[in-house]
Structures are given as structure tokens and as C-alpha cells.
mmCIF file with all atom_site columns, C-alpha atoms in Angstrom:
data_model
loop_
_atom_site.group_PDB
_atom_site.id
_atom_site.type_symbol
_atom_site.label_atom_id
_atom_site.label_alt_id
_atom_site.label_comp_id
_atom_site.label_asym_id
_atom_site.label_entity_id
_atom_site.label_seq_id
_atom_site.pdbx_PDB_ins_code
_atom_site.Cartn_x
_atom_site.Cartn_y
_atom_site.Cartn_z
_atom_site.occupancy
_atom_site.B_iso_or_equiv
_atom_site.pdbx_formal_charge
_atom_site.auth_seq_id
_atom_site.auth_comp_id
_atom_site.auth_asym_id
_atom_site.auth_atom_id
_atom_site.pdbx_PDB_model_num
ATOM 1  C CA . MET A 1 1  ? -86.959  -20.732 -37.313 1.00 0.00 ? 4  MET A CA 1
ATOM 2  C CA . PRO A 1 2  ? -86.726  -21.171 -41.053 1.00 0.00 ? 5  PRO A CA 1
ATOM 3  C CA . ARG A 1 3  ? -84.234  -18.717 -42.742 1.00 0.00 ? 6  ARG A CA 1
ATOM 4  C CA . PHE A 1 4  ? -84.230  -18.078 -46.381 1.00 0.00 ? 7  PHE A CA 1
ATOM 5  C CA . ASP A 1 5  ? -81.297  -15.895 -46.890 1.00 0.00 ? 8  ASP A CA 1
ATOM 6  C CA . ASN A 1 6  ? -79.103  -16.381 -49.983 1.00 0.00 ? 9  ASN A CA 1
ATOM 7  C CA . ALA A 1 7  ? -80.998  -19.458 -51.171 1.00 0.00 ? 10 ALA A CA 1
ATOM 8  C CA . PRO A 1 8  ? -80.861  -20.086 -54.866 1.00 0.00 ? 11 PRO A CA 1
ATOM 9  C CA . LYS A 1 9  ? -83.631  -19.392 -56.941 1.00 0.00 ? 12 LYS A CA 1
ATOM 10 C CA . LYS A 1 10 ? -85.927  -22.073 -58.521 1.00 0.00 ? 13 LYS A CA 1
ATOM 11 C CA . SER A 1 11 ? -88.372  -21.453 -61.383 1.00 0.00 ? 14 SER A CA 1
ATOM 12 C CA . THR A 1 12 ? -91.860  -22.509 -60.911 1.00 0.00 ? 15 THR A CA 1
ATOM 13 C CA . ASN A 1 13 ? -95.260  -22.263 -62.487 1.00 0.00 ? 16 ASN A CA 1
ATOM 14 C CA . LEU A 1 14 ? -98.105  -20.196 -60.543 1.00 0.00 ? 17 LEU A CA 1
ATOM 15 C CA . SER A 1 15 ? -101.760 -19.762 -61.501 1.00 0.00 ? 18 SER A CA 1
ATOM 16 C CA . LEU A 1 16 ? -102.694 -16.146 -60.745 1.00 0.00 ? 19 LEU A CA 1
ATOM 17 C CA . ASN A 1 17 ? -105.745 -13.866 -61.014 1.00 0.00 ? 20 ASN A CA 1
ATOM 18 C CA . SER A 1 18 ? -105.433 -12.419 -64.494 1.00 0.00 ? 21 SER A CA 1
ATOM 19 C CA . LYS A 1 19 ? -106.604 -8.855  -63.388 1.00 0.00 ? 22 LYS A CA 1
ATOM 20 C CA . VAL A 1 20 ? -104.278 -8.845  -60.516 1.00 0.00 ? 23 VAL A CA 1
ATOM 21 C CA . LEU A 1 21 ? -101.428 -9.864  -62.641 1.00 0.00 ? 24 LEU A CA 1
ATOM 22 C CA . GLU A 1 22 ? -102.261 -7.210  -65.307 1.00 0.00 ? 25 GLU A CA 1
ATOM 23 C CA . ALA A 1 23 ? -102.411 -4.739  -62.669 1.00 0.00 ? 26 ALA A CA 1
ATOM 24 C CA . ALA A 1 24 ? -99.118  -5.568  -61.021 1.00 0.00 ? 27 ALA A CA 1
ATOM 25 C CA . ARG A 1 25 ? -97.396  -5.545  -64.441 1.00 0.00 ? 28 ARG A CA 1
ATOM 26 C CA . SER A 1 26 ? -98.853  -2.047  -65.245 1.00 0.00 ? 29 SER A CA 1
ATOM 27 C CA . MET A 1 27 ? -97.335  -0.939  -61.981 1.00 0.00 ? 30 MET A CA 1
ATOM 28 C CA . GLY A 1 28 ? -93.916  -2.212  -62.884 1.00 0.00 ? 31 GLY A CA 1
ATOM 29 C CA . MET A 1 29 ? -93.833  -4.691  -60.045 1.00 0.00 ? 32 MET A CA 1
ATOM 30 C CA . ASN A 1 30 ? -91.292  -7.353  -59.964 1.00 0.00 ? 33 ASN A CA 1
ATOM 31 C CA . LEU A 1 31 ? -93.473  -10.338 -59.556 1.00 0.00 ? 34 LEU A CA 1
ATOM 32 C CA . SER A 1 32 ? -90.929  -12.747 -58.519 1.00 0.00 ? 35 SER A CA 1
ATOM 33 C CA . GLN A 1 33 ? -89.600  -10.649 -55.872 1.00 0.00 ? 36 GLN A CA 1
ATOM 34 C CA . THR A 1 34 ? -92.959  -9.693  -54.567 1.00 0.00 ? 37 THR A CA 1
ATOM 35 C CA . VAL A 1 35 ? -94.299  -13.339 -54.461 1.00 0.00 ? 38 VAL A CA 1
ATOM 36 C CA . ASP A 1 36 ? -90.928  -14.510 -52.831 1.00 0.00 ? 39 ASP A CA 1
ATOM 37 C CA . ALA A 1 37 ? -91.170  -11.998 -50.133 1.00 0.00 ? 40 ALA A CA 1
ATOM 38 C CA . LEU A 1 38 ? -94.969  -12.580 -49.366 1.00 0.00 ? 41 LEU A CA 1
ATOM 39 C CA . LEU A 1 39 ? -94.442  -16.333 -49.407 1.00 0.00 ? 42 LEU A CA 1
ATOM 40 C CA . ALA A 1 40 ? -91.448  -16.052 -47.032 1.00 0.00 ? 43 ALA A CA 1
ATOM 41 C CA . ALA A 1 41 ? -93.662  -14.022 -44.627 1.00 0.00 ? 44 ALA A CA 1
ATOM 42 C CA . GLU A 1 42 ? -96.322  -16.444 -44.692 1.00 0.00 ? 45 GLU A CA 1
ATOM 43 C CA . VAL A 1 43 ? -94.157  -19.474 -44.268 1.00 0.00 ? 46 VAL A CA 1
ATOM 44 C CA . GLN A 1 44 ? -92.697  -17.586 -41.136 1.00 0.00 ? 47 GLN A CA 1
ATOM 45 C CA . ARG A 1 45 ? -96.118  -16.820 -39.756 1.00 0.00 ? 48 ARG A CA 1
ATOM 46 C CA . ARG A 1 46 ? -97.285  -20.286 -40.082 1.00 0.00 ? 49 ARG A CA 1
ATOM 47 C CA . TYR A 1 47 ? -94.173  -21.690 -38.644 1.00 0.00 ? 50 TYR A CA 1
ATOM 48 C CA . TRP A 1 48 ? -94.524  -19.595 -35.466 1.00 0.00 ? 51 TRP A CA 1
ATOM 49 C CA . GLU A 1 49 ? -98.199  -20.482 -35.410 1.00 0.00 ? 52 GLU A CA 1
ATOM 50 C CA . ARG A 1 50 ? -97.455  -24.158 -35.425 1.00 0.00 ? 53 ARG A CA 1
ATOM 51 C CA . TRP A 1 51 ? -94.580  -23.764 -32.836 1.00 0.00 ? 54 TRP A CA 1
ATOM 52 C CA . ASN A 1 52 ? -96.947  -22.066 -30.466 1.00 0.00 ? 55 ASN A CA 1
ATOM 53 C CA . ALA A 1 53 ? -99.741  -24.898 -31.005 1.00 0.00 ? 56 ALA A CA 1
ATOM 54 C CA . ASP A 1 54 ? -96.993  -27.488 -30.500 1.00 0.00 ? 57 ASP A CA 1
ATOM 55 C CA . ASN A 1 55 ? -95.550  -25.911 -27.370 1.00 0.00 ? 58 ASN A CA 1
ATOM 56 C CA . GLN A 1 56 ? -98.936  -24.426 -25.780 1.00 0.00 ? 59 GLN A CA 1
ATOM 57 C CA . GLU A 1 57 ? -98.861  -27.042 -23.049 1.00 0.00 ? 60 GLU A CA 1
ATOM 58 C CA . ALA A 1 58 ? -95.366  -26.284 -21.911 1.00 0.00 ? 61 ALA A CA 1
ATOM 59 C CA . ILE A 1 59 ? -95.920  -22.582 -22.060 1.00 0.00 ? 62 ILE A CA 1
ATOM 60 C CA . ALA A 1 60 ? -99.025  -22.981 -19.964 1.00 0.00 ? 63 ALA A CA 1
ATOM 61 C CA . ALA A 1 61 ? -97.130  -25.012 -17.510 1.00 0.00 ? 64 ALA A CA 1
ATOM 62 C CA . TYR A 1 62 ? -94.294  -22.551 -17.230 1.00 0.00 ? 65 TYR A CA 1
ATOM 63 C CA . ASN A 1 63 ? -96.801  -19.653 -16.694 1.00 0.00 ? 66 ASN A CA 1
ATOM 64 C CA . ALA A 1 64 ? -98.666  -21.540 -14.025 1.00 0.00 ? 67 ALA A CA 1
ATOM 65 C CA . ARG A 1 65 ? -95.301  -22.226 -12.365 1.00 0.00 ? 68 ARG A CA 1
ATOM 66 C CA . ILE A 1 66 ? -94.382  -18.685 -12.462 1.00 0.00 ? 69 ILE A CA 1
ATOM 67 C CA . ALA A 1 67 ? -97.911  -17.670 -11.073 1.00 0.00 ? 70 ALA A CA 1
ATOM 68 C CA . ASN A 1 68 ? -97.515  -20.123 -8.250  1.00 0.00 ? 71 ASN A CA 1
ATOM 69 C CA . GLU A 1 69 ? -93.885  -19.809 -7.362  1.00 0.00 ? 72 GLU A CA 1
ATOM 70 C CA . GLY A 1 70 ? -92.966  -16.356 -8.826  1.00 0.00 ? 73 GLY A CA 1
ATOM 71 C CA . LEU A 1 71 ? -89.808  -15.569 -10.718 1.00 0.00 ? 74 LEU A CA 1
ATOM 72 C CA . PRO A 1 72 ? -86.876  -17.642 -9.856  1.00 0.00 ? 75 PRO A CA 1
ATOM 73 C CA . LEU A 1 73 ? -84.453  -14.680 -9.456  1.00 0.00 ? 76 LEU A CA 1
ATOM 74 C CA . ALA A 1 74 ? -87.046  -12.168 -8.366  1.00 0.00 ? 77 ALA A CA 1
ATOM 75 C CA . LYS A 1 75 ? -85.156  -11.401 -5.087  1.00 0.00 ? 78 LYS A CA 1
ATOM 76 C CA . TYR A 1 76 ? -82.251  -10.059 -7.274  1.00 0.00 ? 79 TYR A CA 1
ATOM 77 C CA . ARG A 1 77 ? -84.219  -7.651  -9.315  1.00 0.00 ? 80 ARG A CA 1
ATOM 78 C CA . SER A 1 78 ? -83.783  -3.977  -8.780  1.00 0.00 ? 81 SER A CA 1
ATOM 79 C CA . PHE A 1 79 ? -86.866  -2.780  -10.703 1.00 0.00 ? 82 PHE A CA 1
#
């Protein structure tokens, strides 16, 4: 899972909708912080989306095994 804690900042250029940019600035939004948080969230979402797609076959096989054989330690469960 990608982690972005304490990573150094790097300047970059973005092209943004001028009306959205104007509205954000008029609200006193910190553009760098906002874009950074939203981009990190989207990277996380896409990471897990890809992970699920890459591991779908193994997950399906595991689920089928559990459906056929039951949980390995089910006899020890108290609930």
C-alpha cells in the first residue's frame, strides 16, 4: 500500500479550471494542500482497485474453498 507520510514537497505546474481556481482562492483554500490530499486519496483508491483486479482469481479460489470446506478453525469458534 503506498504511503505518503513525511515525503518532501516538489513543485509542479497544473492547468486548472479558471473559475474553480478563482472560487477556491476566494474561499482562502490552500490549493497545494487540497490538491495533495485529493491526489493521495485517488492514488490510494486506484491502488486498491488494481490490487483487487490483480488478485481477483486468488480471492475467488479462496472463497470457493471456504464455501466447499468451511473455515479451517471453525470447530474452535465460540460464536
